[in-house]
Short mmCIF file of C-alpha atoms and ligand atoms in Angstrom, two decimals:
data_model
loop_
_atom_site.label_atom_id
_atom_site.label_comp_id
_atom_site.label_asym_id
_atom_site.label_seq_id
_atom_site.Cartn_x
_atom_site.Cartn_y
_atom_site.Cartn_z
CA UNK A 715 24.62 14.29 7.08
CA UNK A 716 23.16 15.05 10.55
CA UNK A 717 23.08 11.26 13.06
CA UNK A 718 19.87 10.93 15.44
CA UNK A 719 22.27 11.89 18.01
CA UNK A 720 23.29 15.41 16.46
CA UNK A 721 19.18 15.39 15.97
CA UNK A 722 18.85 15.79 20.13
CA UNK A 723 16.80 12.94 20.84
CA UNK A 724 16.84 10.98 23.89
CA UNK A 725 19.91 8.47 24.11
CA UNK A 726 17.78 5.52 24.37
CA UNK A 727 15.90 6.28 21.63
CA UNK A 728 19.26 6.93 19.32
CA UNK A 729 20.58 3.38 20.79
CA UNK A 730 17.12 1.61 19.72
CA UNK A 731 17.74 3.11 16.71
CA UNK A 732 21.14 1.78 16.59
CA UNK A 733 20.10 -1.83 17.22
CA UNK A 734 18.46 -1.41 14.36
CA UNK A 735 21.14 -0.37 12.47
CA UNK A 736 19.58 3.69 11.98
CA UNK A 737 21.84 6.14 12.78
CA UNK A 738 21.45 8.68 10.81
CA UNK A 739 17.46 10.49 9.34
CA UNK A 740 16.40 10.18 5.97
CA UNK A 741 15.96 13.39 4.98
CA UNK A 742 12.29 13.49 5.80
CA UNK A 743 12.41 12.22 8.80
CA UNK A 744 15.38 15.14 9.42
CA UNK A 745 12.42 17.73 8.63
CA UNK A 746 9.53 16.37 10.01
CA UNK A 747 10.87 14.97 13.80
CA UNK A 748 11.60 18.93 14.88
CA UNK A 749 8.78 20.02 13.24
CA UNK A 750 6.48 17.40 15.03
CA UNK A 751 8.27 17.78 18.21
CA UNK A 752 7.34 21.04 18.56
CA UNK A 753 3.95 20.48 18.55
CA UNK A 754 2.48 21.64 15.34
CA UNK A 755 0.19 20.23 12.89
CA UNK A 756 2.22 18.93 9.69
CA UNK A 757 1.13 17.42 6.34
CA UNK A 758 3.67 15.80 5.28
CA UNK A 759 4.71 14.81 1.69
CA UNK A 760 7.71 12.37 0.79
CA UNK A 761 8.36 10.00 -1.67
CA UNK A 762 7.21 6.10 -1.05
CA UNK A 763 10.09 4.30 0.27
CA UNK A 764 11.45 7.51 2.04
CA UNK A 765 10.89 6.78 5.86
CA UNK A 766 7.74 8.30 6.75
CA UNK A 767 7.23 5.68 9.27
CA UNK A 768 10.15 7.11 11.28
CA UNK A 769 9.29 10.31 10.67
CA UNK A 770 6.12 9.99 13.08
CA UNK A 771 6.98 7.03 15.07
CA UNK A 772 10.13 8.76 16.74
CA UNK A 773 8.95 12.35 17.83
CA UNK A 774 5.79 9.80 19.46
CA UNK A 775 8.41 7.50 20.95
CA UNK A 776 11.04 10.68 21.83
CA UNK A 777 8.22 12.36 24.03
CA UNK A 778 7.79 8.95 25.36
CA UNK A 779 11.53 7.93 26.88
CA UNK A 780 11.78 11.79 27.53
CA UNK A 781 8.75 10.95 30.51
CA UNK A 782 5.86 12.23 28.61
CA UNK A 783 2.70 10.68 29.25
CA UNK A 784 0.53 11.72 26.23
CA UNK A 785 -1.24 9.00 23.71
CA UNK A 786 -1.37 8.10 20.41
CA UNK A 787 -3.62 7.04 17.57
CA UNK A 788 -2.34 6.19 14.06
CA UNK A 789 -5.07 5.02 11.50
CA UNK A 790 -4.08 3.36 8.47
CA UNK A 791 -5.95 1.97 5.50
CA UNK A 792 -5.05 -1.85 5.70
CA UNK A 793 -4.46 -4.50 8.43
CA UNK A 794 -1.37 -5.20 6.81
CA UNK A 795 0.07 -1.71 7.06
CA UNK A 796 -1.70 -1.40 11.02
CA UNK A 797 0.82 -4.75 11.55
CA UNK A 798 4.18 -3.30 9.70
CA UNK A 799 4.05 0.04 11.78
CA UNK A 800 3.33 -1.37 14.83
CA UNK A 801 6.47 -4.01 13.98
CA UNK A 802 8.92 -0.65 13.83
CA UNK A 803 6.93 0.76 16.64
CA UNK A 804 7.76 -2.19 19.05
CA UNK A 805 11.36 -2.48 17.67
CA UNK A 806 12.29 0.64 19.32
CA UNK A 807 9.88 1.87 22.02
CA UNK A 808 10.41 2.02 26.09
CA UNK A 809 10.29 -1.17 27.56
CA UNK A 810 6.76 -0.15 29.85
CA UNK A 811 5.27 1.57 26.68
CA UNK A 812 2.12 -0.49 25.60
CA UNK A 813 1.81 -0.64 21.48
CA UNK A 814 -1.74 -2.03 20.71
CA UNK A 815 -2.74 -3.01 17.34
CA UNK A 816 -6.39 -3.24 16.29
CA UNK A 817 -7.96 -4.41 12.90
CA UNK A 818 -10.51 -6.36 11.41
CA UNK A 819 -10.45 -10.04 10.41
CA UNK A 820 -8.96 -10.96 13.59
CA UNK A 821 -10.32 -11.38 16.74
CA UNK A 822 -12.04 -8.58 18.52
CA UNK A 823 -11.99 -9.83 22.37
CA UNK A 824 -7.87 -9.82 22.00
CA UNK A 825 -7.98 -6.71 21.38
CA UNK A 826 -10.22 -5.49 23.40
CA UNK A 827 -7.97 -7.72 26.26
CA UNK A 828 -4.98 -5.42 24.63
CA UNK A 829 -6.90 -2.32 24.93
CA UNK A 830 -7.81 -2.84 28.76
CA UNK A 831 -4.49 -3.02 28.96
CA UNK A 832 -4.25 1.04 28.67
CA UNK A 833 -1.84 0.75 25.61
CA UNK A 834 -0.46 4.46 24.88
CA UNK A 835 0.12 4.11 21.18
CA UNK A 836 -3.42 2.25 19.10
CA UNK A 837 -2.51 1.84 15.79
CA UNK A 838 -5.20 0.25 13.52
CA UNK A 839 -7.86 0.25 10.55
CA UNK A 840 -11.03 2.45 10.89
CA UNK A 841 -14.00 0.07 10.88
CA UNK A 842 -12.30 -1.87 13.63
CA UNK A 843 -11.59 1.27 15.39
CA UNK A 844 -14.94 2.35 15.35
CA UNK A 845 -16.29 -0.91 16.49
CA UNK A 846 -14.15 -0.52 19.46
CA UNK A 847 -15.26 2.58 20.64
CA UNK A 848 -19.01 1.30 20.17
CA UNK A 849 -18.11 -1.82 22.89
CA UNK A 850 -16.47 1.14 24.77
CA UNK A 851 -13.58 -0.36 24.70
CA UNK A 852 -11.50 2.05 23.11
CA UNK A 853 -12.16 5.43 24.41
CA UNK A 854 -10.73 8.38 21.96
CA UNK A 855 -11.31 11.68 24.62
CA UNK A 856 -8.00 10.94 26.17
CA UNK A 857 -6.03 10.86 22.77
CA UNK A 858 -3.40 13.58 22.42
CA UNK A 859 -2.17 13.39 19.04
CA UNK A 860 -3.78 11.47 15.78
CA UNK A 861 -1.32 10.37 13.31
CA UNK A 862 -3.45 9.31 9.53
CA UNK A 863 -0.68 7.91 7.29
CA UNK A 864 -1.54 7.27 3.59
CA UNK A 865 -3.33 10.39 4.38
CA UNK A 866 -4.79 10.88 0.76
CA UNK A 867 -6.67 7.32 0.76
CA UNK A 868 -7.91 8.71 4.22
CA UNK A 869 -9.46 11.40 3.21
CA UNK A 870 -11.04 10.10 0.15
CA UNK A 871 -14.47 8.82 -0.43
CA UNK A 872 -14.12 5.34 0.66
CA UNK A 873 -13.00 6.25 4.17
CA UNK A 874 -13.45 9.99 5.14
CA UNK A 875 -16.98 9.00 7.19
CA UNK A 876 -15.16 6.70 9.22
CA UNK A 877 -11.97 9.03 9.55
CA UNK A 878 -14.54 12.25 10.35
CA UNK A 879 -16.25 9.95 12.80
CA UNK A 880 -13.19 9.22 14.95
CA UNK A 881 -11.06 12.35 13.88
CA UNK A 882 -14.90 14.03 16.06
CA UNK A 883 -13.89 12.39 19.54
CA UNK A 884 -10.87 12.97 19.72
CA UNK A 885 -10.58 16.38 21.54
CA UNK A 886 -9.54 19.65 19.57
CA UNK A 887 -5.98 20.18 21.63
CA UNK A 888 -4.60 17.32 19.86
CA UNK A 889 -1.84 17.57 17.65
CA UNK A 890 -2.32 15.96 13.90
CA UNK A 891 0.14 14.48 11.56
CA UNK A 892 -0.80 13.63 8.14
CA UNK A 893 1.61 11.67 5.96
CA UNK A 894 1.64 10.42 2.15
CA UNK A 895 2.95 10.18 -1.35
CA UNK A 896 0.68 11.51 -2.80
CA UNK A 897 -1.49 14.83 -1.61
CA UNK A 898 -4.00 15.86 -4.78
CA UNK A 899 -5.15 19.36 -4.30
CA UNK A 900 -8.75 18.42 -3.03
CA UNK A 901 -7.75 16.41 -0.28
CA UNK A 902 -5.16 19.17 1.04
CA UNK A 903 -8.41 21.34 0.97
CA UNK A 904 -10.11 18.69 3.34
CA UNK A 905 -7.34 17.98 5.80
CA UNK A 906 -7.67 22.00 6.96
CA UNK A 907 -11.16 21.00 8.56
CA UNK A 908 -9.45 18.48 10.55
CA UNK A 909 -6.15 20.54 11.37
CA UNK A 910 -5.21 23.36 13.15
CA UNK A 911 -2.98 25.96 10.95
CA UNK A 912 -1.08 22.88 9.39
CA UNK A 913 2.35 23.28 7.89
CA UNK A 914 2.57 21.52 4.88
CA UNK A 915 6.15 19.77 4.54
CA UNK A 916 7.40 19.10 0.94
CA UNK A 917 10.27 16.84 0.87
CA UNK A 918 11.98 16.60 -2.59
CA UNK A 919 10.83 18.10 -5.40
CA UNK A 920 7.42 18.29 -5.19
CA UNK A 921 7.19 16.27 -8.30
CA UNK A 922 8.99 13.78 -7.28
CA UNK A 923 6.57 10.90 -6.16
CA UNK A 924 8.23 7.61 -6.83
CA UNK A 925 12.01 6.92 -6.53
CA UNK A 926 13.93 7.86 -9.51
CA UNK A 927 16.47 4.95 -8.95
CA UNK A 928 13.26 2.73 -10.53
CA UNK A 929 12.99 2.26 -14.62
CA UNK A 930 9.95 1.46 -16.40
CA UNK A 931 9.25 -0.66 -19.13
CA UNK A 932 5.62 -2.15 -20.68
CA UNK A 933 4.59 -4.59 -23.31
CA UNK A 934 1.38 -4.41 -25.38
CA UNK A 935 -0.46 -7.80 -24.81
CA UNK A 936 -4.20 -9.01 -24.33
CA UNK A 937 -5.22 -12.35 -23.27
CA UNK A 938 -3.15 -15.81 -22.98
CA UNK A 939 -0.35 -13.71 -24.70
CA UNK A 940 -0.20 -11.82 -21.43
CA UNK A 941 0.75 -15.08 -19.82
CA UNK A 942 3.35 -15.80 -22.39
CA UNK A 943 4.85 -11.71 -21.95
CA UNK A 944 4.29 -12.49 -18.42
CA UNK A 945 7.01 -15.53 -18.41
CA UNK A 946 8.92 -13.95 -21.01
CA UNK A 947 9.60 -11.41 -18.66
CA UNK A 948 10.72 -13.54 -15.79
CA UNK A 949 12.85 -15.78 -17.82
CA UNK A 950 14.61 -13.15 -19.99
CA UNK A 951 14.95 -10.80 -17.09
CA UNK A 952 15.65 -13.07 -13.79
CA UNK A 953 13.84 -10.95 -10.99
CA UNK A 954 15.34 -11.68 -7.66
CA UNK A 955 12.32 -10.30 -5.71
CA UNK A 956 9.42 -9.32 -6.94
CA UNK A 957 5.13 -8.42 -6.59
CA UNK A 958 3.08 -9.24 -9.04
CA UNK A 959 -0.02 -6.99 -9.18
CA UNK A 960 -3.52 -7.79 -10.35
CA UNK A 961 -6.79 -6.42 -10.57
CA UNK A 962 -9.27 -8.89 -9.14
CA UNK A 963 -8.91 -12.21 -6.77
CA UNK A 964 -9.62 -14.43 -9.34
CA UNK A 965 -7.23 -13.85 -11.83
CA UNK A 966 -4.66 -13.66 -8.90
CA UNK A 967 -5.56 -17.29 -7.66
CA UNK A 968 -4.78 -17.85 -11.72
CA UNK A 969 -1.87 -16.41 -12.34
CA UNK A 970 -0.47 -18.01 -9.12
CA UNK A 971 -1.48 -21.51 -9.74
CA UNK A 972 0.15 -20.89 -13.22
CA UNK A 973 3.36 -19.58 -11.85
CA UNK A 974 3.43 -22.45 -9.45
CA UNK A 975 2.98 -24.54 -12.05
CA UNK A 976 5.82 -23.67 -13.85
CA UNK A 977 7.96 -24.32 -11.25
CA UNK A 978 8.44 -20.91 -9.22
CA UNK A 979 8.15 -19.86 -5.58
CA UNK A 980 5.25 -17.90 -4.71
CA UNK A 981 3.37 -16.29 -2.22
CA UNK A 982 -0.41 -15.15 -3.14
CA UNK A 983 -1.72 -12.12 -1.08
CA UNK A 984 -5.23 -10.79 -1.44
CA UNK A 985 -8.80 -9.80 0.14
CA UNK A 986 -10.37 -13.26 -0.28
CA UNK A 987 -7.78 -14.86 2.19
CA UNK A 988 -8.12 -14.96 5.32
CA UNK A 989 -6.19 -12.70 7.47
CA UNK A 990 -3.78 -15.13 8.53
CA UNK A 991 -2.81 -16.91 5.09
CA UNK A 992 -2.39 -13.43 4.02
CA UNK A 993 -0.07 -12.49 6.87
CA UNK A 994 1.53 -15.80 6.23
CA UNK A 995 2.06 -14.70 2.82
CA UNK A 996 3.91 -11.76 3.25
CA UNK A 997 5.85 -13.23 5.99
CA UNK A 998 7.60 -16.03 3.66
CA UNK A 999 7.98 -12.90 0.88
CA UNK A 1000 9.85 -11.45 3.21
CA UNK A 1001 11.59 -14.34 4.34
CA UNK A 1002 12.68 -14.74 1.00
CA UNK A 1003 10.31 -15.99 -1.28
CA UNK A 1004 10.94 -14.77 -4.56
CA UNK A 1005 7.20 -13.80 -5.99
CA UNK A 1006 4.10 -12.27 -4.35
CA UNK A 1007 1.39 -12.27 -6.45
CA UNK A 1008 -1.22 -9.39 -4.86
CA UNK A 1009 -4.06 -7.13 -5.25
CA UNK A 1010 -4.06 -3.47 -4.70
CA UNK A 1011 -4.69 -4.49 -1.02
CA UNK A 1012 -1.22 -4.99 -0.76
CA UNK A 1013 -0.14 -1.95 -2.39
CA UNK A 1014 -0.03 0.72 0.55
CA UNK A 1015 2.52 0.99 2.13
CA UNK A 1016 3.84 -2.20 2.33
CA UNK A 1017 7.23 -2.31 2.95
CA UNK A 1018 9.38 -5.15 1.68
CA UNK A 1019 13.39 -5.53 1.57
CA UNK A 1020 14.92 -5.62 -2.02
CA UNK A 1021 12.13 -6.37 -3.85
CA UNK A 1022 13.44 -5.88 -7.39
CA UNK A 1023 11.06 -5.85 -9.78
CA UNK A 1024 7.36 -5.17 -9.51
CA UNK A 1025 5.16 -6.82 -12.58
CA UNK A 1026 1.61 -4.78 -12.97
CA UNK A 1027 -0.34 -8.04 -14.88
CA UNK A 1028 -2.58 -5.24 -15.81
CA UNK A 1029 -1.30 -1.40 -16.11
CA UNK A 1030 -3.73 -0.02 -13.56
CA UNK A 1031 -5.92 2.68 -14.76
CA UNK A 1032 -5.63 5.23 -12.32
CA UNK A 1033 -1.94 7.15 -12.31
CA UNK A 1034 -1.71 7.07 -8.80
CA UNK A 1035 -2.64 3.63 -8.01
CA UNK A 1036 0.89 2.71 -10.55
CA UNK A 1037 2.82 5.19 -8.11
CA UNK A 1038 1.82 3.34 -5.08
CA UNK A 1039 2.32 -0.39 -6.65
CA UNK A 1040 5.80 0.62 -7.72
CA UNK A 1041 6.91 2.18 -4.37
CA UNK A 1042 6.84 -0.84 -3.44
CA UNK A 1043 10.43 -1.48 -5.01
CA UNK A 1044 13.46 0.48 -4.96
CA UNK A 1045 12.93 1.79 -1.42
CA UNK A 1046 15.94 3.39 0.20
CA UNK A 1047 17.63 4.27 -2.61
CA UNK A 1048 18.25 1.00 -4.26
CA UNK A 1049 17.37 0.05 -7.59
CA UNK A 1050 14.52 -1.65 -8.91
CA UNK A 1051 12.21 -2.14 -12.58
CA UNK A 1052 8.55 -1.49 -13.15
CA UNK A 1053 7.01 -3.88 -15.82
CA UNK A 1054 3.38 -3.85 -16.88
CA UNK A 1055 1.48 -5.32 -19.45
CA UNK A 1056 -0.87 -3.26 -21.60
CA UNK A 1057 -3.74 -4.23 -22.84
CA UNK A 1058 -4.69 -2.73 -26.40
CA UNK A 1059 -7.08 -0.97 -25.32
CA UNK A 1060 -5.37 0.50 -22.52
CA UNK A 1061 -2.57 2.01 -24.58
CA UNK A 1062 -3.37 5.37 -23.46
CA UNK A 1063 -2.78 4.95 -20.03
CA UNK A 1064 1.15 5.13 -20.98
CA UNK A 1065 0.78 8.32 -21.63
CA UNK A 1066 -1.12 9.31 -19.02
CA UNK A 1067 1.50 7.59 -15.99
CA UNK A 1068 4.29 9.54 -18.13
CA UNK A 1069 2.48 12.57 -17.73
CA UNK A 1070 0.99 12.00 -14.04
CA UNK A 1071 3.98 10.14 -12.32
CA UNK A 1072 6.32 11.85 -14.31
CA UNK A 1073 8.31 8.83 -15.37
CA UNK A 1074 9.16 7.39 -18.48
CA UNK A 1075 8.11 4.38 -19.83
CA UNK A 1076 9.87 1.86 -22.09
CA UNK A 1077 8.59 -0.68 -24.56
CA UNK A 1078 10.06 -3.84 -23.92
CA UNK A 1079 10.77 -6.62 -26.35
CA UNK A 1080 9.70 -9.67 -25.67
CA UNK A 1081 9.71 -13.23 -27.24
CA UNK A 1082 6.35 -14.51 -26.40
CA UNK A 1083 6.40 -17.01 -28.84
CA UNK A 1084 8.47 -19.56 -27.30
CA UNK A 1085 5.91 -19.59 -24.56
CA UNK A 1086 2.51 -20.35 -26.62
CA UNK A 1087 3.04 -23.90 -25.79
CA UNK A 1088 3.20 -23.94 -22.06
CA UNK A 1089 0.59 -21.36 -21.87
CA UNK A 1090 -2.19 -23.79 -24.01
CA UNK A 1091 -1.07 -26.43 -22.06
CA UNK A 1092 -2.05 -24.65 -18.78
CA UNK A 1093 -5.48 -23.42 -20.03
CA UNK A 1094 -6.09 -26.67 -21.95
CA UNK A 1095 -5.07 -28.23 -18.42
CA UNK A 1096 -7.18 -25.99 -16.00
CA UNK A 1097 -10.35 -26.39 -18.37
CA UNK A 1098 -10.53 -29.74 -17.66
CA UNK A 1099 -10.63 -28.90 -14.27
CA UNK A 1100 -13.53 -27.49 -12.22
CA UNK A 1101 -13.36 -24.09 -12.96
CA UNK A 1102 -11.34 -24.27 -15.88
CA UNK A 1103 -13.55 -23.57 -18.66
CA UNK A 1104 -13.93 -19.92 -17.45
CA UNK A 1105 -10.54 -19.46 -17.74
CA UNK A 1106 -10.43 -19.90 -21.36
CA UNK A 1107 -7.28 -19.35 -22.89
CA UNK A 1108 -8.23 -16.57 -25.52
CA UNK A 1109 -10.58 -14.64 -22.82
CA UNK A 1110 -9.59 -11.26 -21.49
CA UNK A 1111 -7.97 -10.81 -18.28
CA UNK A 1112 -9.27 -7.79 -16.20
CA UNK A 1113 -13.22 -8.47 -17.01
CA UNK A 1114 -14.57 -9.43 -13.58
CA UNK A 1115 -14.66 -7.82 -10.19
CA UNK A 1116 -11.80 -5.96 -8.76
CA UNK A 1117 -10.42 -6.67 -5.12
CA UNK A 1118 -10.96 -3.12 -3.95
CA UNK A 1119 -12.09 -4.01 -0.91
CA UNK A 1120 -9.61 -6.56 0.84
CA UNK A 1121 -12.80 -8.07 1.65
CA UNK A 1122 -14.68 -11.16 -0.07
CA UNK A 1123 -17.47 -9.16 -1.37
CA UNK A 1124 -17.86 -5.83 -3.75
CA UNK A 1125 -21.01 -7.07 -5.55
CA UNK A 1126 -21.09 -3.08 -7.07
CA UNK A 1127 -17.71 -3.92 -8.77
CA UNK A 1128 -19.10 -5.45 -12.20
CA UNK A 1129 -21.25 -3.65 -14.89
CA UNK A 1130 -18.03 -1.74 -16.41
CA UNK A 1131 -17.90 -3.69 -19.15
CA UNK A 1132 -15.09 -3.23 -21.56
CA UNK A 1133 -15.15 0.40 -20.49
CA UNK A 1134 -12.27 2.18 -18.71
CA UNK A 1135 -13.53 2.05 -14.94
CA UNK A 1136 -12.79 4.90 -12.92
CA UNK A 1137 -12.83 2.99 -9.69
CA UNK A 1138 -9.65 3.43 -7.52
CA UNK A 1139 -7.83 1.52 -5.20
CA UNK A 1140 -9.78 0.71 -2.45
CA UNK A 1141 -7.62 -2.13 -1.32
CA UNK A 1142 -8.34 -0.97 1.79
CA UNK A 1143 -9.89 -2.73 5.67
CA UNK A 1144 -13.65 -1.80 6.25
CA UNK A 1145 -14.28 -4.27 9.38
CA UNK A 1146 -17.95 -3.49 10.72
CA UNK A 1147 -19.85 -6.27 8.23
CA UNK A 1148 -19.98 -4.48 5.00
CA UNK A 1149 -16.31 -5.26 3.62
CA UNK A 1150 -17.21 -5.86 0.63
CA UNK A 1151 -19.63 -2.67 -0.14
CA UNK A 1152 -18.92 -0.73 -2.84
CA UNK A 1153 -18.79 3.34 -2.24
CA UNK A 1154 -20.13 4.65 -5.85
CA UNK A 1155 -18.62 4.92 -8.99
CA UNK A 1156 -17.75 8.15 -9.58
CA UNK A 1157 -15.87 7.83 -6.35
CA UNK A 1158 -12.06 8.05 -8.76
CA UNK A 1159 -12.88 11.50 -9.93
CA UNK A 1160 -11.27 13.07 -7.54
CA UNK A 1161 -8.05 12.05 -8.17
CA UNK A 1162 -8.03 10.94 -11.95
CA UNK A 1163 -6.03 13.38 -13.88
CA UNK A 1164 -7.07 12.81 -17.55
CA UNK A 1165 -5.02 14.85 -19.87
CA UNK A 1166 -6.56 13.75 -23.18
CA UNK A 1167 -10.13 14.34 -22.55
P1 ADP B 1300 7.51 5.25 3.42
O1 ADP B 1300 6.46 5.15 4.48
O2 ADP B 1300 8.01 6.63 3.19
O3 ADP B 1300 7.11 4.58 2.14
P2 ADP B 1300 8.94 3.46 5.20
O4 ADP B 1300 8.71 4.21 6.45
O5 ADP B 1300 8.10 2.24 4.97
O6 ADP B 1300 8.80 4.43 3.94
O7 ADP B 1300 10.51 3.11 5.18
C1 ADP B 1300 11.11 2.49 4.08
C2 ADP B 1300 12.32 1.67 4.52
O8 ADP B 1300 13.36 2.54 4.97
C3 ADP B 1300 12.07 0.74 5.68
O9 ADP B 1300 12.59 -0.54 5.35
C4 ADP B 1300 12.82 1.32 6.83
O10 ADP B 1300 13.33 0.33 7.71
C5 ADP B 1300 13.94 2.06 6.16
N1 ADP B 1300 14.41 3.23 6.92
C6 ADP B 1300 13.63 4.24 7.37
N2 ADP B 1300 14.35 5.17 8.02
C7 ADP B 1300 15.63 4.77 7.97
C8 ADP B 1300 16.87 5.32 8.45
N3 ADP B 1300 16.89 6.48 9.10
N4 ADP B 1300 18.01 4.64 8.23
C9 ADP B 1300 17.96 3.46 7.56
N5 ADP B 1300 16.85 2.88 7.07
C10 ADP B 1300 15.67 3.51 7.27
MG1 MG B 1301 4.56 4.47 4.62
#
């Protein structure tokens, strides 16, 4: 295995590296540095958990200790992804080189303080960007390079207006990285408007879009016996760390006051929070807190140590939305589990993740009956309380509005029904005062891969 060093970068790059305990590239980051280096556009596809990160953040921060001047913009989907890469960023940059990190939910005159400030890399969320450059406080004609990680979410419906928009002032010469997962077919066709004779980097095989090292199991439930599969699952299988997906906020604020009820440690993390009790969420995860409960906001990107498990309440209907949730274990090469519960009439989505994410699946056997008890305790317990008659025990989970938006709002989310929805993630940051706006329907189609229809 090739070290930094052997790579050619500057020394004080390799020894920031070092303090950080990198000395050696993940193998993506081994084909995509030289490559970016050398000036070229490069789409770059690589597993979640594989370093993509690093792979853009040190040819930007090479240039930089080598005496180059040029600057940088990196757009990403959420404020909590904006936050993460500018953490690695700051780990190892020059001491002189301003990092400036811009997003919504927080306040807009410290950034715009930070951004006076002539910062050389911005890294933020596109509504907030694009506010910015309306004050004129962020000016885009002096960028040099534009980096759009979780390039695929990008480039889809729910952001490409906003990406076009500042993608259109920055000038032509620039160089332009793109970097995900997952690359469907359409939005490789898009990214060639916005590139100049891009090389597209494969790393692995080009199948291979979640971590092997994870395994997969599932349990048909509907309902309070989700609850009881739900502990059944924790006590019978003792996660260490673990995220705990759901659809909407509301069954999220559920399942956590449950959980907490029962006596476990957890974190909840979703669009209804405000910024800072959700970055004070995912700080205590990380500090060691042994459940995150979360909405697809958190799903991007997010990078957690060890997390060991990751519990989809509800299998999520689109492929590539499981993909993402699940990267979020196993990174680096450790192990981890994937464990979702299935609704009945969601059965056919295991066959659809097998075929799509090319992963099997497991049924797992569970003894939910020792939990009936505790769980019609907890609904008999919450209907007596304020809202607790719309949580009644034998109602569906996954009815009501979906937190696509990492925002309070998506009135557009209802009206599916009972019917499969074919609404993606869109856990995503839009920051000029329409959060919670819904971007059409048929918006999934895209990217929905249905093999049985
Ligand atoms: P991706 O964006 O591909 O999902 P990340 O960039 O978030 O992956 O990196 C995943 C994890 O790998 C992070 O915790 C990061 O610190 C670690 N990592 C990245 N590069 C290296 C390296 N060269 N050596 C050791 N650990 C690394
Ligand atoms: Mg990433």
């Amino acid at each position: 295995m090739k070290t930094f060093e052997e790579m050619g970068l500057s020394h004080e790059l390799v020894a920031a590296l070092k303090r950080q305990n990198m000395t050696s590239p993940t193998e993506v980051q081994e084909q995509a540095v030289p490559l970016a280096l050398s000036g070229r556009d490069v789409i770059v596809r690589s597993k979640t958990g594989s370093g993509k990160t690093l792979a853009f953040l040190i040819p930007i921060l090479n240039k930089a200790y080598s005496g180059d001047r040029s600057t940088v913009l990196v757009l990403a989907p959420t404020r909590e992804l904006a936050l993460q890469i500018a953490t690695v960023a700051e780990k190892i940059r020059p001491r002189e080189y301003g990092v400036a990190t811009v997003y919504g939910g927080a306040s807009i005159n410290v950034q715009i303080d930070m951004l006076s400030r002539r910062p050389r890399l911005v890294i933020g969320t596109p509504g907030r960007i694009i506010d910015l450059m309306k004050r004129g406080a962020l000016r885009l004609n002096a960028m040099n390079a534009v980096i759009i990680d979780e390039a695929d979410t990008m480039l889809d419906m729910g952001f490409i207006d906003d990406v076009e928009y500042i993608l259109s002032e920055i000038p032509r010469e620039r160089q332009t990285l793109l970097l995900s997962a997952t690359m469907p077919e359409k939005v490789l066709k898009i990214s060639k408007n916005y590139m100049r004779d891009p090389q597209l980097l494969t790393v692995g095989d080009e199948d291979e879009i979640t971590v092997r090292q994870i395994k997969h199991f599932y349990f048909v439930a509907d309902g309070a016996r989700k609850l009881e599969a739900l502990l059944s699952y924790i006590e019978s299988q003792n996660p260490k760390k673990s995220i705990i997906f759901l659809r909407t906020q509301r069954e999220a604020d559920l399942i956590h006051a449950f959980l907490r009820k029962q006596g476990y440690d957890v974190m909840l993390m979703h669009g209804g929070l405000t910024q800072s009790k959700r970055e004070h969420s995912l700080k205590n995860f990380r500090k060691g807190v042994r459940f995150l409960i979360a909405t697809n906001v958190a799903a991007r990107g997010i990078d957690v140590n060890d997390v060991t498990d990751i519990i989809n309440f509800d299998v999520p209907d689109d492929p590539f939305i499981y993909v993402h949730r699940v990267g979020r274990s196993a990174r680096m090469g450790k192990e981890g589990k994937a464990f979702s519960l299935v609704g009945f009439k969601q059965k056919s989505m295991i066959e659809e993740i097998k075929y799509v994410a090319k992963v099997d699946l497991h049924q797992l056997n569970l003894n939910t009956f020792k939990y009936k008890d505790v769980v019609a305790k907890f609904f008999a317990e919450s209907r007596e309380h304020r809202h607790g008659s719309r949580f009644g025990g034998d109602r569906r989970f996954g009815r009501d509005r979906r937190d696509f938006h990492g925002g309070q709002g998506g009135g557009r989310g209802g009206g599916h029904g009972g019917g499969r929805p074919f609404r993606r993630d869109r856990g995503h940051d839009r920051q000029h005062g329409h959060e919670g706006q819904g971007h059409g329907s048929g918006s999934g189609s895209t990217r929905r891969f249905r093999p049985f229809s």
